[in-house]
Coordinates of C-alpha atoms in Angstrom, one line a residue:
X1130 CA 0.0 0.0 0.0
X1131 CA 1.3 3.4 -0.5
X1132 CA 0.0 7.5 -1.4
X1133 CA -0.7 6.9 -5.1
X1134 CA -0.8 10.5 -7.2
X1135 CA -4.3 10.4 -8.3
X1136 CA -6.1 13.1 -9.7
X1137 CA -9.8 12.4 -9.7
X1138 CA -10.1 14.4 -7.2
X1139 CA -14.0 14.2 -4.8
X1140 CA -15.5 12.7 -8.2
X1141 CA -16.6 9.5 -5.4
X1142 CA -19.1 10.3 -3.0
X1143 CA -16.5 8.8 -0.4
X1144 CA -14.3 11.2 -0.6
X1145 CA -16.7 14.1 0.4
X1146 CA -17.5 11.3 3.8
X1147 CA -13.9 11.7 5.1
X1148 CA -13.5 15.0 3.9
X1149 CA -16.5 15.5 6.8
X1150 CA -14.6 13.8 9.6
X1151 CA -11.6 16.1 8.6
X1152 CA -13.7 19.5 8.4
X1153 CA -15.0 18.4 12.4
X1154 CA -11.4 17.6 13.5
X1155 CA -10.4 20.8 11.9
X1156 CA -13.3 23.0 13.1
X1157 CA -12.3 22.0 16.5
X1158 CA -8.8 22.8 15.8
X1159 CA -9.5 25.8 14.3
X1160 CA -10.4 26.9 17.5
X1161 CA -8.7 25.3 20.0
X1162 CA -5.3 25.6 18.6
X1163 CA -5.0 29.8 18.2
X1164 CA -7.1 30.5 21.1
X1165 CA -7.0 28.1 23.5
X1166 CA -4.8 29.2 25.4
X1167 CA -6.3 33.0 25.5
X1168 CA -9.3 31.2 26.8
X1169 CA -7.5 29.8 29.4
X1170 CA -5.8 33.1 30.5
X1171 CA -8.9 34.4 30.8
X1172 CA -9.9 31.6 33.0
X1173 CA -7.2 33.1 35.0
X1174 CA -4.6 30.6 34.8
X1175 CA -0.5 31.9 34.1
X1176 CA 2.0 31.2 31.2
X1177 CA 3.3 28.1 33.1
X1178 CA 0.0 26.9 33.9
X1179 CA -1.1 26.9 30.5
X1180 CA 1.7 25.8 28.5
X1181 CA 1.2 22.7 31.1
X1182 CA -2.3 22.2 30.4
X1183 CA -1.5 22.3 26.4
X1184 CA 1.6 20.4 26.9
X1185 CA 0.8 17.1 28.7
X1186 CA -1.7 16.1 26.8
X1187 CA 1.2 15.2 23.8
X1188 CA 2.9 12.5 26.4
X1189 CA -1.0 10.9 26.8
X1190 CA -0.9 9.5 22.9
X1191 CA 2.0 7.5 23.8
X1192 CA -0.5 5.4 26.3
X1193 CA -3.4 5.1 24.8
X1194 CA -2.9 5.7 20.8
X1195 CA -0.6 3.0 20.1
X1196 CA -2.4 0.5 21.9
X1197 CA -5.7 1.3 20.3
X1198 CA -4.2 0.9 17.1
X1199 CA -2.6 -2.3 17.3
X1200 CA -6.0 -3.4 18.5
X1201 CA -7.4 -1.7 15.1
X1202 CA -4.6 -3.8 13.3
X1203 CA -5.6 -7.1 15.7
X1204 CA -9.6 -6.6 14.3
X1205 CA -9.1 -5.2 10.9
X1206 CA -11.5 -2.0 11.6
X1207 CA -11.2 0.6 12.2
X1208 CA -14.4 2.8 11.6
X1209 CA -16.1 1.6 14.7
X1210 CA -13.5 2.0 17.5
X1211 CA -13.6 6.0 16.0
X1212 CA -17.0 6.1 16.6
X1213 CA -16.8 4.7 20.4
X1214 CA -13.8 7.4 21.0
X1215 CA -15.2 10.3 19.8
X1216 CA -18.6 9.2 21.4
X1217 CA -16.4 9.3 24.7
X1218 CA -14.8 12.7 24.0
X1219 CA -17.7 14.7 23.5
X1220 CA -19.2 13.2 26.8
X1221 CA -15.8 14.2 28.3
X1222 CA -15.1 17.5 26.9
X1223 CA -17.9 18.6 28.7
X1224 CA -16.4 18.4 31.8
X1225 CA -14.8 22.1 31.2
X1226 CA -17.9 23.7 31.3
X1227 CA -17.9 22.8 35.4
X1228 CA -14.1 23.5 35.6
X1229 CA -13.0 26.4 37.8
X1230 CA -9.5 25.6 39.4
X1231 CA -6.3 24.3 37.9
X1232 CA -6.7 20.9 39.1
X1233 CA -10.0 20.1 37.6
X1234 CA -8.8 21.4 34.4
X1235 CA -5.8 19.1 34.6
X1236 CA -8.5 16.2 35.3
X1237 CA -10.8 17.1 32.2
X1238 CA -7.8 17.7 30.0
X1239 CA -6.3 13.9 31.5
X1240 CA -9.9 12.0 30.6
X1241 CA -10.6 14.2 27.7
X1242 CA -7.1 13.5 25.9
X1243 CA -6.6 9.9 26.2
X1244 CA -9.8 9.3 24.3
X1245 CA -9.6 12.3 22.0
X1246 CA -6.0 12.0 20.7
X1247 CA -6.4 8.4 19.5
X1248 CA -9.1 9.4 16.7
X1249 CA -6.5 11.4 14.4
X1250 CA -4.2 8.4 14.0
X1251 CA -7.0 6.2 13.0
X1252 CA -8.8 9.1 10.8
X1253 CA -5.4 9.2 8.9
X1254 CA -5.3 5.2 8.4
X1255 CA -9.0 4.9 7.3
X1256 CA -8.0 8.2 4.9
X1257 CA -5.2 6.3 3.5
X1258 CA -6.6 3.1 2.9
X1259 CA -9.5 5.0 1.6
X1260 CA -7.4 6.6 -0.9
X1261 CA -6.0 3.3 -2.0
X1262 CA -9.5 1.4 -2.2
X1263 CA -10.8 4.1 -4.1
X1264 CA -8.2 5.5 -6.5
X1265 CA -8.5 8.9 -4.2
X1266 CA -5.6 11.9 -3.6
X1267 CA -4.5 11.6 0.3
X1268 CA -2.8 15.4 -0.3
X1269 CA -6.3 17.2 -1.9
X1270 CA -8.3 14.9 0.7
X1271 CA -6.6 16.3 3.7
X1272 CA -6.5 19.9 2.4
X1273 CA -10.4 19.7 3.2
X1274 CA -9.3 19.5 7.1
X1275 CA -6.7 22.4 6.3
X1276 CA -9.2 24.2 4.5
X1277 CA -11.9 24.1 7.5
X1278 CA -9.2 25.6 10.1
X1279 CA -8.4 28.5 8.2
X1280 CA -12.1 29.4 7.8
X1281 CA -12.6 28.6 11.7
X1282 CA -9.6 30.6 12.8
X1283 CA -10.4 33.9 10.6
X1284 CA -13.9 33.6 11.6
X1285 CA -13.9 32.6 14.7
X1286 CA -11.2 34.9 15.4
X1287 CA -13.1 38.2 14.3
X1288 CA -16.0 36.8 16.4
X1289 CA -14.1 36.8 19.4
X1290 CA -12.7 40.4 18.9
X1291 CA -16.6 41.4 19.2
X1292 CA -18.7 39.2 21.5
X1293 CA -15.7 38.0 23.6
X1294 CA -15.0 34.1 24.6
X1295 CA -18.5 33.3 26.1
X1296 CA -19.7 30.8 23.6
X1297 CA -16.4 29.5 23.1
X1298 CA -16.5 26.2 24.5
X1299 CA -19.8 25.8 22.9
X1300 CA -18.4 26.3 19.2
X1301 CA -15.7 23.6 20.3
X1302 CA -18.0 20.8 21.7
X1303 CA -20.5 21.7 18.2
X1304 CA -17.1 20.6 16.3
X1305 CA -16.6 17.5 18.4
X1306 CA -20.7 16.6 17.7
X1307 CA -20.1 16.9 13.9
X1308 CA -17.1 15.0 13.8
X1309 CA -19.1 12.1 15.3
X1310 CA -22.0 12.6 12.9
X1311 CA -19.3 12.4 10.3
X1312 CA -17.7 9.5 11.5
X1313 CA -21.1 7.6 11.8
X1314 CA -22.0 8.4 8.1
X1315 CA -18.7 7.4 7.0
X1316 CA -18.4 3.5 4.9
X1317 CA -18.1 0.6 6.6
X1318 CA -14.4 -0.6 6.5
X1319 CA -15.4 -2.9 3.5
X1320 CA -13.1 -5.5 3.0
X1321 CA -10.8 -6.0 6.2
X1322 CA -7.6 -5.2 6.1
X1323 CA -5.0 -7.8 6.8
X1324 CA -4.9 -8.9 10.3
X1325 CA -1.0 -10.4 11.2
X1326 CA -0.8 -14.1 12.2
X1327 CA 1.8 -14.0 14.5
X1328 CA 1.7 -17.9 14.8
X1329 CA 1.8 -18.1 11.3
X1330 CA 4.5 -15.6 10.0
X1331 CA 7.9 -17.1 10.1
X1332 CA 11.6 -15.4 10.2
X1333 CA 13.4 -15.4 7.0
X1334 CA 14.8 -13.6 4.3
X1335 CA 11.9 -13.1 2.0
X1336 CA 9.9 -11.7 5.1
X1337 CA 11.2 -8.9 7.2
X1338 CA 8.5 -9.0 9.6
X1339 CA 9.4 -12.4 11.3
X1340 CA 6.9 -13.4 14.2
X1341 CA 6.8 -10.2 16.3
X1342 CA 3.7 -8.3 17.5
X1343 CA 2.9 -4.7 15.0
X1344 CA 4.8 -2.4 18.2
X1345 CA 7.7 -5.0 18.6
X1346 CA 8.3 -5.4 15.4
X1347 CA 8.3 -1.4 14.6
X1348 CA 9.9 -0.1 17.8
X1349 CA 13.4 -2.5 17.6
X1350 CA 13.7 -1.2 13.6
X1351 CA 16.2 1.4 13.2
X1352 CA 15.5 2.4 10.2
X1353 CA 11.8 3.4 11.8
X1354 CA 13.1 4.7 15.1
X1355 CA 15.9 7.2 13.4
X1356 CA 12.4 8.1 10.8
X1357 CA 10.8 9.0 14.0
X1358 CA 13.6 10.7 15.7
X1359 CA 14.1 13.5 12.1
X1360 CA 10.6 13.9 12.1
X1361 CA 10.4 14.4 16.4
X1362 CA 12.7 17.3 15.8
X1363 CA 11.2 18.8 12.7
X1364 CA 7.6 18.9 14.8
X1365 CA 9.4 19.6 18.0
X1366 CA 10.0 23.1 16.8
X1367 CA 6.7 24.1 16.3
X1368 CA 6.0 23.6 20.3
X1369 CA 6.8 27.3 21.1
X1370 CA 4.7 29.0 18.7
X1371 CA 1.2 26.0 19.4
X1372 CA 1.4 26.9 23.0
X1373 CA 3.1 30.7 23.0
X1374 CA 2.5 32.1 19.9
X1375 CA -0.7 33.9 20.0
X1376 CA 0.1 34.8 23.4
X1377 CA 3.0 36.1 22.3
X1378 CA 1.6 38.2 19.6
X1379 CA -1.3 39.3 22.3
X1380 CA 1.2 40.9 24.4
X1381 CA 2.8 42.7 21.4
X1382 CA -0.8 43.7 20.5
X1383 CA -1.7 41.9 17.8
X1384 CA -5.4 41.5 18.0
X1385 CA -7.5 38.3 17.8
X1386 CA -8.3 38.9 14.0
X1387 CA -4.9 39.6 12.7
X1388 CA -4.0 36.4 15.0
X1389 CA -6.4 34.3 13.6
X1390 CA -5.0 35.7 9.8
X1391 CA -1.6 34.6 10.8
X1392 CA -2.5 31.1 11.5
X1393 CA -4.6 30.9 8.6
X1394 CA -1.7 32.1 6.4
X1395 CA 0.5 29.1 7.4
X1396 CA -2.7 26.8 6.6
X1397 CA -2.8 28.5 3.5
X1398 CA 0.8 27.4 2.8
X1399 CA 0.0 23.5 3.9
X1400 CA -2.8 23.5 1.5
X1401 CA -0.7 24.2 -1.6
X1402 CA 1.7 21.7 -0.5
X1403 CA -1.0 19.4 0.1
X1404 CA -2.2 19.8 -3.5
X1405 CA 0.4 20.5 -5.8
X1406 CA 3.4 18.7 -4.2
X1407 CA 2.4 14.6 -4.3
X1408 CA 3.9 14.3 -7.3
X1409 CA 7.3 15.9 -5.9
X1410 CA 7.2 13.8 -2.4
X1411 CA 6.9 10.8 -4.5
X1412 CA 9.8 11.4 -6.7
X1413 CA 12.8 12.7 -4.2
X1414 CA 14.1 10.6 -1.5
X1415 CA 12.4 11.5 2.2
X1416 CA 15.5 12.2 3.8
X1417 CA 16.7 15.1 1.2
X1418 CA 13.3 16.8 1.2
X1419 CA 13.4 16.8 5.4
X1420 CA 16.9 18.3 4.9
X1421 CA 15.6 21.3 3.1
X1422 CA 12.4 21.6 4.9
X1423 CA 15.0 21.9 8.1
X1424 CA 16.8 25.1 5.9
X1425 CA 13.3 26.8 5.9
X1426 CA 12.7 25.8 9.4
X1427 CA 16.1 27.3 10.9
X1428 CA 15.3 30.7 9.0
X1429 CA 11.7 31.0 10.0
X1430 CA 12.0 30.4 14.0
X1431 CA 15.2 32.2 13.9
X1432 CA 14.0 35.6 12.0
X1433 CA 10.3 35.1 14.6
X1434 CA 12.6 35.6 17.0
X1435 CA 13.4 39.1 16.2
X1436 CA 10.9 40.6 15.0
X1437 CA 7.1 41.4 16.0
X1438 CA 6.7 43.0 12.3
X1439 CA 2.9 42.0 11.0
X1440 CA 3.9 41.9 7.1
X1441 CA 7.1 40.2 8.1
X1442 CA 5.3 37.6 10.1
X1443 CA 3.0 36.7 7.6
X1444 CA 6.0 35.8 5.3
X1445 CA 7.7 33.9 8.2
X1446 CA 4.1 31.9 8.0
X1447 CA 4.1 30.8 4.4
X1448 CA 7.3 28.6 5.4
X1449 CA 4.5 26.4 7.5
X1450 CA 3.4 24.8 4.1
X1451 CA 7.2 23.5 4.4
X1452 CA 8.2 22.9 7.8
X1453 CA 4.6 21.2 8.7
X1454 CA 2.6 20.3 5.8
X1455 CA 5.4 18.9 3.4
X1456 CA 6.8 17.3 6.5
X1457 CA 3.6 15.8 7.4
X1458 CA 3.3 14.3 3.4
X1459 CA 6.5 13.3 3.6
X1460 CA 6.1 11.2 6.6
X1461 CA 2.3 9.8 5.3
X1462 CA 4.8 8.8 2.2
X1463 CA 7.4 7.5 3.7
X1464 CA 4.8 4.9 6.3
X1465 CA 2.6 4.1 3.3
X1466 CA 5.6 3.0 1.4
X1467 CA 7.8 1.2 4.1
X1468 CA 5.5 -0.3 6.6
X1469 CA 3.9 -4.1 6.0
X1470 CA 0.0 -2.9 5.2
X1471 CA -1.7 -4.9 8.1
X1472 CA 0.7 -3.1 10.5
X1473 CA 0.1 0.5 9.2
X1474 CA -2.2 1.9 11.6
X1475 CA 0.3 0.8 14.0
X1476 CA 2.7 2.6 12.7
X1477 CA 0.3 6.0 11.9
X1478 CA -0.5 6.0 15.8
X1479 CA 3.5 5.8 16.6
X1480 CA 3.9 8.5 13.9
X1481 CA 1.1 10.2 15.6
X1482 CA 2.5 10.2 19.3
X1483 CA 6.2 10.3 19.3
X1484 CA 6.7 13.0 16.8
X1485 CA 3.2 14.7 17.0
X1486 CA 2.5 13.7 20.9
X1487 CA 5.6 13.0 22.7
X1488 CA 8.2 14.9 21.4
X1489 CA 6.6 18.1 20.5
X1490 CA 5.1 17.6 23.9
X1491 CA 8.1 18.4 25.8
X1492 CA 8.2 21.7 23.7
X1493 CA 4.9 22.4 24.5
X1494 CA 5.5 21.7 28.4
X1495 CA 9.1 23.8 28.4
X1496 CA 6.8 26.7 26.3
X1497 CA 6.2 28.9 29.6
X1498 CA 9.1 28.6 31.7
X1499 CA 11.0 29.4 28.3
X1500 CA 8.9 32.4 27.5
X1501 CA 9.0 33.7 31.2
X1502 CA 12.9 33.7 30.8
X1503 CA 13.2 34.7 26.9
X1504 CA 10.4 35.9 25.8
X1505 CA 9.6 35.5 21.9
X1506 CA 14.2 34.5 21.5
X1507 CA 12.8 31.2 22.8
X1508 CA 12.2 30.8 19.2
X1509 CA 15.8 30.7 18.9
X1510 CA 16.0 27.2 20.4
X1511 CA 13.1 26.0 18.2
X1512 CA 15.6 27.1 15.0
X1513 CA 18.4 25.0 16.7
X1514 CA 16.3 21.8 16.6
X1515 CA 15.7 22.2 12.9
X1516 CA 20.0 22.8 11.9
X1517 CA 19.8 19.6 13.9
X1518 CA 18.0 17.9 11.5
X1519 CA 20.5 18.1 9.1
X1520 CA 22.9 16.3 10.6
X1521 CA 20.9 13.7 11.8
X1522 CA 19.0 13.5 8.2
X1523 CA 22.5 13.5 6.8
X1524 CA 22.8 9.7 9.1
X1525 CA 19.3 8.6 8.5
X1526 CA 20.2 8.3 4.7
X1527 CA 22.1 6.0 4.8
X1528 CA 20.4 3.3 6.7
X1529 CA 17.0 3.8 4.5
X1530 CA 15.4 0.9 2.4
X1531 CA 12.7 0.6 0.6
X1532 CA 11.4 -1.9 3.0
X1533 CA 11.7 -1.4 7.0
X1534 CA 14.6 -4.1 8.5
X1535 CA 14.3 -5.2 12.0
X1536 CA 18.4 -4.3 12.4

């Protein structure tokens, strides 16, 4: 299985199911990610308080996503358990309307993220197999999701510059209710997907996959792990700016609207990338694109650092369509193409919470102390992590097949 380069675009009526499950994720994104945290300051809660409350959630996909989608992987579905999670998060989310201290945030965010933050992994595994079974474009599906957040952060932010954040947790839990609905009217998984025999499957040279379990198996391959660790660090550095960055630009005073534009600029970016560049990804070797991507990420983060100019800013936001959404295709590439079909989901939900939970989780978690004691030059240290990548790309290409290897 891998990211074919289709182009007939939403002529299937499937393609317009998913692209509903990624306009509910996104609507919810759209809001939670460039305001959330202003909510939450106006919940009274400090830098440090919030950067933990936005932070620790990242390390919670490493206990529950994984596990769910191995058990995904074990049935060979994956529609229903993404029905029975985001059933659960709605009911859970709800929990912040009664929140009033620090604690009980940290309880609602605890139950709300370990059910929440195992959908996206298994949204992105029925997306790709979708795309597969059905001849569809994974780039132009998922610019629907990317699509949807900049329309929710523009509008959503000019709402919030005139009626203030009273209604805001009712916009988020509407978002979490559609993507449900969206979910519930999606296709049934059709034809299961291979389940692994572990009894079955024998060591050899003409399989790599010998008789281990999907996270064995995955987590004692170098080739994955050092796949993980270049990725970690190119989505390490976006930490800062998810947890600080509108707060940052508050306190230079940048309103809500102009905030909302500048996140909607970057998505802007990721959309073009998520259109027009499948046929490139395909075609150039993951490791040499992730090297470049790391060039545009050391320059952006390093110039944010210095400068609190709007125009410039918005230029600084078009390299997101590099640093996050080519990244991001890259990575979708690089699983779809490497990793044993009935063990992809598996790998998606590692993808999902070491690089996208984990490790930008530590980022997120450092975010206040390191804005208390820098300011906005804590970007500085999110440009250092992408001149890391370099190097460590520079390693990673040489120990890359076509086909993961267990040593």
């Amino acid at each position: 299985m891998m990211i074919k380069d289709y182009n007939n675009g939403f002529k299937n009526p499937v393609a317009y199911k998913v692209g509903a499950v990624y306009s509910g994720l996104f609507m919810f994104v759209g809001a939670a990610l460039p305001f959330w945290a202003l909510w939450l300051s106006k919940m009274g809660l400090t830098p440090g308080e919030i950067g933990f409350l936005i932070g620790f959630p990242a390390f919670l996909k490493v206990l529950s996503a994984p596990f769910v989608a191995q058990l995904c992987d074990k049935w060979g579905m994956t529609r229903r358990p993404m029905m029975a999670l985001m059933a659960l998060s709605v009911i859970f989310f709800c929990g912040y309307f009664f929140s009033r201290s620090f604690m009980a945030f940290v309880l609602v965010t605890l139950v709300f993220s370990l059910v929440y933050y195992s959908v996206s992994p298994l949204v992105e595994s029925y997306a790709v197999r979708t795309c597969d079974r059905y001849n569809l474009q994974y780039g132009r599906l998922r610019s629907v999701g990317s699509i949807v957040f900049i329309i929710t952060s523009v509008l959503f932010g000019i709402y919030l510059d005139h009626s203030g954040y009273d209604n805001f947790l009712y916009f988020c839990l509407g978002s979490l209710v559609l993507t449900f609905v969206a979910i519930f009217l999606l296709p049934k998984d059709g034809r299961k997907f291979p389940a692994p025999d572990f009894k079955s499957v024998k060591s050899g040279p003409e399989s790599p996959i010998g008789d281990q379990v999907p996270l064995r198996f995955l987590l004692t391959s170098q080739q994955f792990i050092m796949f993980l660790v270049v990725i970690s660090l190119v989505q390490m550095s976006h930490g800062f700016m998810y947890v600080m960055g509108s707060y940052h630009w508050a306190a230079q005073g940048i309103n809500n609207e102009t905030i909302g534009l500048l996140w909607s600029i970057g998505v802007v970016a990721e959309i073009l990338v998520f259109i027009f560049a499948g046929k490139i990804i395909t075609r150039i070797r993951p490791m040499y694109i992730l090297g470049v991507i790391a060039i545009f990420g050391t320059v952006r983060w390093g110039v944010m650092a210095l400068t609190s100019s709007v125009p410039l800013l918005m230029f600084l936001q078009t390299f997101h369509g590099l640093t996050y959404g080519a990244a991001h295709l890259v990575a979708m590439y690089y699983l779809s193409t490497r990793v044993p079909d009935q063990y992809f989901t598996t790998a998606q939900s590692l993808y999902s919470s070491i690089p996208m939970g984990l490790s930008i989780g530590v980022v997120m978690l450092l975010s206040g102390p390191l804005y208390d004691g820098f300011g906005g030059q804590a970007y500085f240290f999110m440009a250092g992590l992408c001149f890391l990548v370099l190097f460590v790309a520079r390693y990673v290409r040489r120990i890359d097949h076509d086909v993961l290897r267990i040593k």
